[in-house]
Coordinates of C-alpha atoms and ligand atoms in Angstrom, one line a residue:
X1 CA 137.2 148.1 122.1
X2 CA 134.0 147.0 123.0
X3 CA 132.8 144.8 125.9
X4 CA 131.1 142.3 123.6
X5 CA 133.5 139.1 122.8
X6 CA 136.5 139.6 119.8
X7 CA 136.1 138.6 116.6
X8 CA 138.9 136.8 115.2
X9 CA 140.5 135.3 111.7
X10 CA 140.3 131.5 111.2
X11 CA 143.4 131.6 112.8
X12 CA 143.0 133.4 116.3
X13 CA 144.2 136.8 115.3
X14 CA 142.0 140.1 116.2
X15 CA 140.1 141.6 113.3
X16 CA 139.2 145.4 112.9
X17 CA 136.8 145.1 110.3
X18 CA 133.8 143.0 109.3
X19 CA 131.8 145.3 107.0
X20 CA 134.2 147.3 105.1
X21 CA 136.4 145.7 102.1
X22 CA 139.8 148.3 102.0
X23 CA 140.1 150.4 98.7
X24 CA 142.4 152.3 97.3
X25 CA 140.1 155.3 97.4
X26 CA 136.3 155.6 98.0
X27 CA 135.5 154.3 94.7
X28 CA 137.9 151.8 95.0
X29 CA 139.9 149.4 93.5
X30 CA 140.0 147.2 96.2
X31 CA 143.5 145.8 97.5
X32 CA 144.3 142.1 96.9
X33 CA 145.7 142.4 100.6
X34 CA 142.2 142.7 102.6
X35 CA 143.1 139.1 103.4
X36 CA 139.7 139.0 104.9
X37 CA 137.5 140.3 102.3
X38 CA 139.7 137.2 101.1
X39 CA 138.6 134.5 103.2
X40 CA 135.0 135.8 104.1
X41 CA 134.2 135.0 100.0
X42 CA 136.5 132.1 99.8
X43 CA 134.6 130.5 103.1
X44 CA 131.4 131.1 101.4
X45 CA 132.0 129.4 98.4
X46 CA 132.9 126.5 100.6
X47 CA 130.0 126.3 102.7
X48 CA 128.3 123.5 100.6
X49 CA 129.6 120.1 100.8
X50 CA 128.0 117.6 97.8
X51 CA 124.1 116.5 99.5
X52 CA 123.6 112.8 99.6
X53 CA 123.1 110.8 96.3
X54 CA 120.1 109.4 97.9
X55 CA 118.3 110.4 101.3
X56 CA 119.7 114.2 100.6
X57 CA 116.5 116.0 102.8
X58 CA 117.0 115.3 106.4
X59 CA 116.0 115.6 109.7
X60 CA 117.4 115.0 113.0
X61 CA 117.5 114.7 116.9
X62 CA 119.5 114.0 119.9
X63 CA 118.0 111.2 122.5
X64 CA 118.6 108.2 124.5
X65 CA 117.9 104.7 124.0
X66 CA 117.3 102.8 127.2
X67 CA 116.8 98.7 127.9
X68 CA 113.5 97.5 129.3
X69 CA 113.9 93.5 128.7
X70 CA 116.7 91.0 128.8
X71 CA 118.1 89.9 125.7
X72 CA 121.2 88.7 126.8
X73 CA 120.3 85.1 125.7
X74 CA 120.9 86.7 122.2
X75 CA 123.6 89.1 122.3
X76 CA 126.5 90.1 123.7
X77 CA 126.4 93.7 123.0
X78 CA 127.6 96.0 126.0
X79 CA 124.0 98.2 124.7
X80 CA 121.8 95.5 125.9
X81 CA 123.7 94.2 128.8
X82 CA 121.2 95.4 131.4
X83 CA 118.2 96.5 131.9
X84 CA 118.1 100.6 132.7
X85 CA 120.9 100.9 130.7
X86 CA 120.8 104.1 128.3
X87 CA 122.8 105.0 125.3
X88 CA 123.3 108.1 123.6
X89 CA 121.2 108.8 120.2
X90 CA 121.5 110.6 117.1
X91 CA 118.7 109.9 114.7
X92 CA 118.4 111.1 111.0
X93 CA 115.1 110.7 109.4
X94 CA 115.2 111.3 105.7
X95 CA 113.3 111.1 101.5
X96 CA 115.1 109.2 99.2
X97 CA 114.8 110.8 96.5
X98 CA 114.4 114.7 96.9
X99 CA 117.2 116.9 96.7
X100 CA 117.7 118.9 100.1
X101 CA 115.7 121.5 99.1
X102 CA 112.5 119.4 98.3
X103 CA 109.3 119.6 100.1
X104 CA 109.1 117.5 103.3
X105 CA 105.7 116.2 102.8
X106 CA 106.2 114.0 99.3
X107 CA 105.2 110.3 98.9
X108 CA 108.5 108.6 99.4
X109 CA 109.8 106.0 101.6
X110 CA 111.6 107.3 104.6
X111 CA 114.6 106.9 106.1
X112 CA 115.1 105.8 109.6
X113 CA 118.8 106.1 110.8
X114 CA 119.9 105.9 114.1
X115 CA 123.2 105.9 115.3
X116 CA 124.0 104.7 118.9
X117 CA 126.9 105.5 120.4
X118 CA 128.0 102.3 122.8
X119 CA 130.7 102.0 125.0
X120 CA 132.2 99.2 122.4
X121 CA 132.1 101.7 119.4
X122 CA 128.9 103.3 117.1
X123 CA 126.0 100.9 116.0
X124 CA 124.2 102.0 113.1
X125 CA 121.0 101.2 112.8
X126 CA 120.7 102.1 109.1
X127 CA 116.4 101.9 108.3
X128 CA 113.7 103.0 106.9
X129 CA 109.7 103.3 108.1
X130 CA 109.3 100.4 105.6
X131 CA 109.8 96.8 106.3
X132 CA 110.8 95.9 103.0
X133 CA 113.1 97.1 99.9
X134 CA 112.4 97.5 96.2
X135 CA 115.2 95.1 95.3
X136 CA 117.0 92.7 96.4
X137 CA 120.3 92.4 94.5
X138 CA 122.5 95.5 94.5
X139 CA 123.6 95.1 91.2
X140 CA 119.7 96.7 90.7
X141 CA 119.9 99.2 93.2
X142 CA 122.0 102.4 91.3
X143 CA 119.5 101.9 88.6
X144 CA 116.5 101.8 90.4
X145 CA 117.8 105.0 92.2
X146 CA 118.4 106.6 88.6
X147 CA 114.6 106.0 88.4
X148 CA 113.3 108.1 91.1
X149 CA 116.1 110.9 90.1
X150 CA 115.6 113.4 87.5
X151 CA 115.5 112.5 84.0
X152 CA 118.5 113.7 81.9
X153 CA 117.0 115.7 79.5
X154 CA 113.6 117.2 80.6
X155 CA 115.3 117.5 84.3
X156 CA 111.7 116.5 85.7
X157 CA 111.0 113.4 87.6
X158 CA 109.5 110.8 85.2
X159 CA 106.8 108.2 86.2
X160 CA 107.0 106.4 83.5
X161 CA 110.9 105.4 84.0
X162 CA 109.5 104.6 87.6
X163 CA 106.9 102.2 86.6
X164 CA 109.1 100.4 83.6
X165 CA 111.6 99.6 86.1
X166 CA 109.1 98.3 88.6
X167 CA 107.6 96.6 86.3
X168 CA 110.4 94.5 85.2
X169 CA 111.4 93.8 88.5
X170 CA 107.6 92.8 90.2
X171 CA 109.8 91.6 93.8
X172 CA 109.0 95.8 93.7
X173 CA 105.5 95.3 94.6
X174 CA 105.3 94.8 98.1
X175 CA 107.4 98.0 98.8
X176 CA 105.6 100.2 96.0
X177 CA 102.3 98.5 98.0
X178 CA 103.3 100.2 101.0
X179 CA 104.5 103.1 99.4
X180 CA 101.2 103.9 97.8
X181 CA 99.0 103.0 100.7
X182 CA 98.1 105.6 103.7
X183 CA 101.3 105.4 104.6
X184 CA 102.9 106.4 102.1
X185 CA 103.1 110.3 103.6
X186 CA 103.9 110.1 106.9
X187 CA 102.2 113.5 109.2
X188 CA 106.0 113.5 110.3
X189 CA 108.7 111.2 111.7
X190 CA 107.1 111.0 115.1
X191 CA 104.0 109.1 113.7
X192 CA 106.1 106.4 111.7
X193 CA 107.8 102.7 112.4
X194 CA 111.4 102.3 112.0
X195 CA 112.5 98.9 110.7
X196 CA 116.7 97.7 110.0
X197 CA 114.8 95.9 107.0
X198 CA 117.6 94.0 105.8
X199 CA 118.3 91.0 108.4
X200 CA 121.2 91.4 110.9
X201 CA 122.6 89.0 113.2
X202 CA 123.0 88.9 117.1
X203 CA 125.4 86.3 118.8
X204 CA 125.6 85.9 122.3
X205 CA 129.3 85.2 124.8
X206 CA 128.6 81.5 124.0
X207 CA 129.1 82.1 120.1
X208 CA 125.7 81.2 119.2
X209 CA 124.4 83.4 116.4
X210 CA 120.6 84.1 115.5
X211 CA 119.0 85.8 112.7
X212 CA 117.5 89.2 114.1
X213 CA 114.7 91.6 112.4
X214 CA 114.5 94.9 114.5
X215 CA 111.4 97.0 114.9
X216 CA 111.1 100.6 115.9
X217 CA 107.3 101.4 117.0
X218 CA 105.6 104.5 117.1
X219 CA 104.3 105.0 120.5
X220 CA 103.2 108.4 118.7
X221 CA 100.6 106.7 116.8
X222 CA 100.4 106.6 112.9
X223 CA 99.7 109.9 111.7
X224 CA 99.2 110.4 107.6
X225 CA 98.8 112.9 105.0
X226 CA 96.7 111.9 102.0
X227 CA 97.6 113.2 98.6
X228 CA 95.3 116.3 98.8
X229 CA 96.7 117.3 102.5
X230 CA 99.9 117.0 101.4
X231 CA 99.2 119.6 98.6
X232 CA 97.6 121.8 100.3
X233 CA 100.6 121.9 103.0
X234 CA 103.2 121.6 100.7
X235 CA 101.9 124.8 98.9
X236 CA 102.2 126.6 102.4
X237 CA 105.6 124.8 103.7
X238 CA 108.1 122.7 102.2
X239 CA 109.6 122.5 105.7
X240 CA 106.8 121.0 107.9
X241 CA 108.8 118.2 109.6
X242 CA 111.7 120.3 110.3
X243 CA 109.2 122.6 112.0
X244 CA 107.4 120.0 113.5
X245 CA 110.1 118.2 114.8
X246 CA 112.1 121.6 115.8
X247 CA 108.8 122.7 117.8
X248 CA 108.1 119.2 119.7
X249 CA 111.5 119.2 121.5
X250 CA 111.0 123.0 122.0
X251 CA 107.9 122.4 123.5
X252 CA 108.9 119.1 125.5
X253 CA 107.4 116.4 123.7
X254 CA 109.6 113.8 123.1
X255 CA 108.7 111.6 120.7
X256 CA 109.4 107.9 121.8
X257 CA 109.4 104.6 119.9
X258 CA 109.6 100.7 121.5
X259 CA 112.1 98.6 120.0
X260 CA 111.7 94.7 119.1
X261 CA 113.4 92.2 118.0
X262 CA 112.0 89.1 115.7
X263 CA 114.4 86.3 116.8
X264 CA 115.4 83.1 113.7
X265 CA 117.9 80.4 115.2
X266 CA 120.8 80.5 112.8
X267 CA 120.0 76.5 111.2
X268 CA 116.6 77.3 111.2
X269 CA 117.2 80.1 107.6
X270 CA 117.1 76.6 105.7
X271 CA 113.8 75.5 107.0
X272 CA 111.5 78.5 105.7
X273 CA 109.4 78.2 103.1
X274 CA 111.0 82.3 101.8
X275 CA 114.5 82.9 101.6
X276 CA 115.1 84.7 105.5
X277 CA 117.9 87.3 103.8
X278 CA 115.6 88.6 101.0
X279 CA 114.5 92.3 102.1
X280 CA 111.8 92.6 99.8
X281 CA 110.4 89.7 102.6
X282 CA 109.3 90.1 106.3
X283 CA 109.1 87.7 108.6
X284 CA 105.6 87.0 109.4
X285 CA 104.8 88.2 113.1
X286 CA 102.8 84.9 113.4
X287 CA 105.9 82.7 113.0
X288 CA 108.0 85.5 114.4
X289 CA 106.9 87.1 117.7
X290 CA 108.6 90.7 118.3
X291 CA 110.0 90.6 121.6
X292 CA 110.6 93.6 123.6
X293 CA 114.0 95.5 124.0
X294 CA 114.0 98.9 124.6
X295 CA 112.3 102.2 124.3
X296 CA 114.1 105.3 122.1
X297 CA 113.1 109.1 123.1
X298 CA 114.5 111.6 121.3
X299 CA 114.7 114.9 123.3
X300 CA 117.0 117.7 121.8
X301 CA 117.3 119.8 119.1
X302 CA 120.8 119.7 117.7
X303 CA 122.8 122.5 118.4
X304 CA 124.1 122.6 114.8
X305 CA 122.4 121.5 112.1
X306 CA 125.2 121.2 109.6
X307 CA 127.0 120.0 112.2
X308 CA 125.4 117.1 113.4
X309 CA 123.2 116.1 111.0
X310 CA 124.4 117.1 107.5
X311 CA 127.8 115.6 108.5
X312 CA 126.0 112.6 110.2
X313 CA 127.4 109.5 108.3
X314 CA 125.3 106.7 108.9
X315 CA 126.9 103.1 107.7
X316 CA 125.3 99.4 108.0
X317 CA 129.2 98.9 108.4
X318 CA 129.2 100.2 111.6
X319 CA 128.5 97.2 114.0
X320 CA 129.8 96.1 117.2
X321 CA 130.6 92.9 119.0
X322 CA 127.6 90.9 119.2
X323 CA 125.6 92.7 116.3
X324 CA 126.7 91.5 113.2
X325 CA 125.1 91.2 109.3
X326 CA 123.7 88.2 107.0
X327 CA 124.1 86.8 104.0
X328 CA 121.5 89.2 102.7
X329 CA 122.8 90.8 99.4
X330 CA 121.6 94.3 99.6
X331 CA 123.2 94.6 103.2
X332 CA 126.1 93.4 102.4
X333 CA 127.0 95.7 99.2
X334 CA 125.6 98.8 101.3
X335 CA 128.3 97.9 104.0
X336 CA 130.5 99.0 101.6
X337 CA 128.2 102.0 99.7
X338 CA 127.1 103.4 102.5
X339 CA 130.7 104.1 104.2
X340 CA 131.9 105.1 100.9
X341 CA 129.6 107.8 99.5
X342 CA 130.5 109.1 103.4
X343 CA 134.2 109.2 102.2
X344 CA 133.5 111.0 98.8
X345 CA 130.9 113.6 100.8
X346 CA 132.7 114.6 103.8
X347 CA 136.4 113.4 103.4
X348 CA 138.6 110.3 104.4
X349 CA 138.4 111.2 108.5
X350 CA 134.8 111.5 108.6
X351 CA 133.9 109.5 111.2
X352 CA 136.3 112.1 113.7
X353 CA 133.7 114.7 113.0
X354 CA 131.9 115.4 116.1
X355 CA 128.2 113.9 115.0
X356 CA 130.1 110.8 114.0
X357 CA 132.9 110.2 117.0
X358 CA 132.3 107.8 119.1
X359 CA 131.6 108.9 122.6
X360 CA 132.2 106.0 125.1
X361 CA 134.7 104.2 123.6
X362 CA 138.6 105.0 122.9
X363 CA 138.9 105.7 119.1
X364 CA 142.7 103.7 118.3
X365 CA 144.0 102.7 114.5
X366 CA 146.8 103.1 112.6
X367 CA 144.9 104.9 109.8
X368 CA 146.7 108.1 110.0
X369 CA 147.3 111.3 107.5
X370 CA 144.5 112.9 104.8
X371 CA 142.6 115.6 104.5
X372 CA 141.5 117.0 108.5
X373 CA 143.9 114.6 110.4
X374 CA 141.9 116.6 113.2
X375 CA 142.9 114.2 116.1
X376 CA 146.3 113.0 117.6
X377 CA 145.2 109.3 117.8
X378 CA 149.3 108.9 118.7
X379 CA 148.4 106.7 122.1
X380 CA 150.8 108.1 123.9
X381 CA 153.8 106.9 122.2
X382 CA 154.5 108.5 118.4
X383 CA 156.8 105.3 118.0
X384 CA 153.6 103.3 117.8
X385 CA 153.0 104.4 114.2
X386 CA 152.4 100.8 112.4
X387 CA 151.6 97.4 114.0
X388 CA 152.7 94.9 115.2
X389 CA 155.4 97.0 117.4
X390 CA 157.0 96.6 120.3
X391 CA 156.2 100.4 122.0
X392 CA 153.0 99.0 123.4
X393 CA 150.4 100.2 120.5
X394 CA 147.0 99.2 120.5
X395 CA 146.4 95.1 119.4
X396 CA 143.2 93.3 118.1
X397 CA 141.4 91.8 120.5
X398 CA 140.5 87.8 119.6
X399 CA 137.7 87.4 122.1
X400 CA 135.3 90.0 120.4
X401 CA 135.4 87.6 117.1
X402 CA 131.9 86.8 115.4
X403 CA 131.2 83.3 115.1
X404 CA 132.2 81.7 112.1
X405 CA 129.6 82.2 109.4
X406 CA 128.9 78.8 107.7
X407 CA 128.6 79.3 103.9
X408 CA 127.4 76.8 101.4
X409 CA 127.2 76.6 97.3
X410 CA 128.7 77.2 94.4
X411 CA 129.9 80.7 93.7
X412 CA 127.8 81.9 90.4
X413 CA 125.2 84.6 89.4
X414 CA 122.3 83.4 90.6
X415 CA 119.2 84.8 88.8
X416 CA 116.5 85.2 90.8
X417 CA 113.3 84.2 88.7
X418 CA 110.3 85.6 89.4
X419 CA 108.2 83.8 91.9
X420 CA 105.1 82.9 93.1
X421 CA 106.4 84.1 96.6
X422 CA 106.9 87.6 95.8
X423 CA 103.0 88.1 95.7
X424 CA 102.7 86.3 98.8
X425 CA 103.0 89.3 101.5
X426 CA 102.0 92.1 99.5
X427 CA 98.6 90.0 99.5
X428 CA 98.3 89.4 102.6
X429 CA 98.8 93.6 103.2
X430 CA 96.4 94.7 100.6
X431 CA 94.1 92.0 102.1
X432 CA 94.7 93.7 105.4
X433 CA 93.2 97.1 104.1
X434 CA 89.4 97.7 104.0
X435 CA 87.3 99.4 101.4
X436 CA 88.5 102.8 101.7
X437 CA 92.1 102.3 102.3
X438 CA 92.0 99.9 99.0
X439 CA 90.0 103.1 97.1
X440 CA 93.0 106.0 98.9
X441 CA 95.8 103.1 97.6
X442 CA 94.1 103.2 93.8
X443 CA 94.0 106.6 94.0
X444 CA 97.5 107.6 95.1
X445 CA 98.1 104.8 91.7
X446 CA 96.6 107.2 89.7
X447 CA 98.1 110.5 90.6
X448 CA 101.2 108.6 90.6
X449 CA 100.9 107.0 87.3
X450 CA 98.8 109.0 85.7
X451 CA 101.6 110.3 83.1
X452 CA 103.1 107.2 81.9
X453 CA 102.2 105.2 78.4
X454 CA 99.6 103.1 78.2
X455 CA 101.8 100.2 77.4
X456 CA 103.6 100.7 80.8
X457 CA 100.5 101.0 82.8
X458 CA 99.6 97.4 81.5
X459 CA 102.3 96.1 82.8
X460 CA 102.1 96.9 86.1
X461 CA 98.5 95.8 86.0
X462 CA 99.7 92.5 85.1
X463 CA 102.3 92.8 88.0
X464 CA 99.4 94.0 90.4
X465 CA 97.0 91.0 88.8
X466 CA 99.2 88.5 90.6
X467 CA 99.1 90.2 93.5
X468 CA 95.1 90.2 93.5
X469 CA 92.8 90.6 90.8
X470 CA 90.8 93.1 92.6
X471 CA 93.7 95.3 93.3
X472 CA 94.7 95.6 89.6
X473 CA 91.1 95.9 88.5
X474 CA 90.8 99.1 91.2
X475 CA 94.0 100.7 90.0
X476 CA 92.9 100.6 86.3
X477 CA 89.4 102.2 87.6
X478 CA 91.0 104.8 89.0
X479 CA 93.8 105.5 86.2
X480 CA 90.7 106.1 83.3
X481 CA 88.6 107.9 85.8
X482 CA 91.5 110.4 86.3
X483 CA 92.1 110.0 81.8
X484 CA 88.5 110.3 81.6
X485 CA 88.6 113.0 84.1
X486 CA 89.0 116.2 81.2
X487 CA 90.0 118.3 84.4
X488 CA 92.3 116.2 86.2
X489 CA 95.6 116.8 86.5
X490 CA 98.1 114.8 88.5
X491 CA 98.3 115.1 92.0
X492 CA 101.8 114.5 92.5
X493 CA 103.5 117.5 91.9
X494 CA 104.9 115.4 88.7
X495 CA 104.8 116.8 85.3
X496 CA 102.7 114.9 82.1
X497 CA 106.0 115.0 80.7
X498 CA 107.5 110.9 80.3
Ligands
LIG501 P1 100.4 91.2 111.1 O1 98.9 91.3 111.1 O2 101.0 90.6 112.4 O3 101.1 92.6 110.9 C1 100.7 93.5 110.0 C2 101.6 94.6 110.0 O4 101.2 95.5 108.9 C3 101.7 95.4 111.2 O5 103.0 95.4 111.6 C4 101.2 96.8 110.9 O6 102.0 97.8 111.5 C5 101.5 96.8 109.4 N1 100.8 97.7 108.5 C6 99.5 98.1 108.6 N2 99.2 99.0 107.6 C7 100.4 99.1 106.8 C8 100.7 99.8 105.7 N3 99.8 100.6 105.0 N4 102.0 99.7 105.2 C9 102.9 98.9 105.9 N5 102.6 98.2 107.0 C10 101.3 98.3 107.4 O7 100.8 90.3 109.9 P2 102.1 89.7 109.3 O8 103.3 89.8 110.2 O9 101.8 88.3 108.9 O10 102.3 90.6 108.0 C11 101.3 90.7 107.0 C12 101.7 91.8 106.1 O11 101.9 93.0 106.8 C13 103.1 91.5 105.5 O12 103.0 90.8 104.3 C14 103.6 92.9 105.2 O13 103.2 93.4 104.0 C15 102.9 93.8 106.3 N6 103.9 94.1 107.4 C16 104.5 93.1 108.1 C17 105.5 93.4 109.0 C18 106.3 92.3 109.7 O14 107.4 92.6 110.1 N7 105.7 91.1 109.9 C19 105.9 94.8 109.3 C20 105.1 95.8 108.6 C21 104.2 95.4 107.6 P3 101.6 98.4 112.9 O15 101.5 97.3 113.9 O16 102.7 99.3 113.3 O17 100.3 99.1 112.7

């Protein structure tokens, strides 16, 4: 008996042993009886639950979100109510498409998932440091994931099946815009935008509904790698925003971001000249001010990582009263995906696990047995086991309804043709970028692209062409400098291989 604390079985009972299997013998066999030899092996081949289809590599922190300005004339939701009011935060910062093992510092979009836990349930803002999407009908969407995954047969990430897909769907261009631009490798999540991307909706206690872009900014700065930094990190760290991001809150820097709002009066979706729900679209800040909300810190290290953020289950789905979504139709299938790929990966009570439980409010539905019924959830009265009943369950509440949603047209598959107003915006960015931002977004082309056919690389110059002349004339430069180049090889960390 020592003084330190007792170790125990799964199931509370004192163990003598933790190092030594029992044998019949020295030299063994070994007894199928050590019920803990047993366990300890069995445990260990269950220690790995199956990583995210998409957004697998992760990163997260605890923090508070707290109000600085009204916005009461536009929702409802207890979170904004009043100014000073905080809110508990779990953030997840993510890739899309590397495994959880890959290297932190690839060119990838990033995603930007926060979940607040409000006193009327969890809000999930579900985001990314881009504004915009590749696609914008989810029927696209498991495909164009399948592009950035690993081929089947060479197991390598292929370029060209990236750049044949874009370039059959050009609405892809504004977000493969951004994602080949500077900003493209964020220096770590502190020094990058959030943005919900798709539109959501706020209503207010009179049941008037607008149209609602929200905005995470940096107060951090923007902070980015180029292509060569990257490398050179990469070959010395796979794990450099973990360790960042570890060492910050360590160290007492919290990273902060302020949060806006762009504001559309529901009638007014009809009178633009883009369609408001299409995410591969922003709303120009010209026509749509950001107004000022709030300001997000994020302070502590989880205390588990597995815990809280490998089991953090992030779902557009999760909204409370006065938050609601849009006719957009990539948010609208992920309401669904998103919730579901939680029930395949961590089990059908996956929102009682303790990153996903909401805090301030009173958790009470009849969904009752699976797999780690953890929680009573009984309210007091076992005879309240369906609804309605007459032993005082819990009952829906009427007055938290949305407004109705008006809906107009004919039910079909509407193909969306290409348009003049898909080069529109990702003009106006590359317009935005000088000389040498336009010659670091060719580049980053090149190392990208550098492995696919030629036949594939003219047509996403013809893509880029509508875009601006001048941008597909730079990205050709700098794809037969690289050829030309008998040196070069790509940058990317991609192989030649198609
Ligand atoms: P503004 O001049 O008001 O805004 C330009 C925006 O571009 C700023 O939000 C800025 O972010 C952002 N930005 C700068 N460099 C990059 C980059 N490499 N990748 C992504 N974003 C970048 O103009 P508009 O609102 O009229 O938008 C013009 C274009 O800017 C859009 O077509 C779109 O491509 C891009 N953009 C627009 C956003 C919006 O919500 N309106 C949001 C982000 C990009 P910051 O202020 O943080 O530096």
């Amino acid at each position: 008996m020592t003084d330190k604390p007792r170790l125990t079985t799964s199931a509370g009972a004192p163990v003598p042993s933790n190092n030594t299997s029992k044998s019949a013998g020295e030299r063994g066999p070994l007894l199928l009886t050590d019920y803990q030899l047993l366990e300890k092996l069995a445990h260990q081949n269950r220690e790995r639950i199956p990583e995210r289809a998409v957004h697998a590599k992760g990163w997260g922190l605890k923090g508070k979100f707290s109000v600085t300005h009204d916005i009461s004339q536009y929702s409802c939701a207890k979170i904004f109510s009043q100014i000073g009011k905080t809110t508990e935060v779990l953030s997840r910062w993510s890739t899309v498409a590397g495994e959880s093992g890959a290297a932190d510092t690839e060119r990838d979009v990033r995603g930007f998932s926060l979940k607040f836990y409000t006193e009327e349930g969890n809000w999930d803002m579900v985001g990314n440091n881009t504004p915009v999407f590749f696609v914008r009908d989810a029927f696209k969407f498991p495909d164009f994931i399948r592009t950035q995954k690993r081929h089947p047969r060479t197991n390598l990430r292929s370029p060209e099946a990236m750049f044949d897909f874009w370039a059959a769907q050009p609405e892809c261009v504004h977000q493969v815009t951004i994602l080949m631009s500077d900003r493209g490798i964020p220096v770590n999540p502190m020094f990058m935008n959030g943005y919900g991307s798709h539109t959501f909706s706020l209503w207010n206690k009179k049941g008037e509904r607008h149209w609602v872009k929200f905005h995470f900014k940096t107060q951090q700065g923007h902070k980015h790698y180029t292509n060569a930094e990257a490398e050179a990190l990469t070959g010395k760290t796979r794990e450099a925003y973990q360790e960042d991001l570890y060492n910050a809150i360590e160290e007492g820097n919290f990273p902060k971001w302020t949060m806006y709002i762009q504001v559309m009066p529901e009638l007014d979706a009809e009178k633009q000249p883009f369609n408001p729900f299409d995410i591969t679209k922003i709303w120009p800040h010209g026509d749509f001010p950001l107004i000022e909300v709030g300001e997000l810190e994020m302070n502590e290290n989880p205390e588990n990582y597995f815990q809280m953020v490998e089991n953090a289950a992030y779902s557009p789905s999760n909204v409370v009263p006065g938050i609601g979504y849009s006719p957009d139709k990539m948010l609208q299938a992920r309401v669904f995906s998103y919730a579901d790929a939680h029930r395949y990966r961590l089990g059908t009570h996956y929102e009682a696990l303790p990153a996903n439980a909401a805090k301030a409010a009173n958790v009470q539905h009849y969904h009752k047995d699976g797999a780690m019924r953890f929680f009573t959830n009984d309210f007091g009265n076992a005879d309240a086991y369906y609804e309605p009943n007459q032993h005082n369950g819990p009952v829906a509440d009427a007055s938290v309804e949305e407004p109705p949603l008006r809906i107009d047209g004919d039910a079909a598959r509407y193909e969306q043709a290409e348009s003049d107003a898909d080069y529109v915006q990702p003009r106006a960015l590359y317009e935005m970028f000088d000389a040498e931002q336009k010659q670091r977004l060719y580049d980053n082309y090149a190392a990208a692209m550098g492995p696919c056919s030629a036949s594939v690389k003219e047509r996403w110059y013809a893509v880029l062409e509508k875009v601006h002349p001048d941008y597909a004339q730079g990205v050709r430069q700098a794809n037969e400098k690289l050829a030309s180049d008998t040196n070069a090889v790509p940058v990317t960390g991609d192989t030649p291989v198609r």
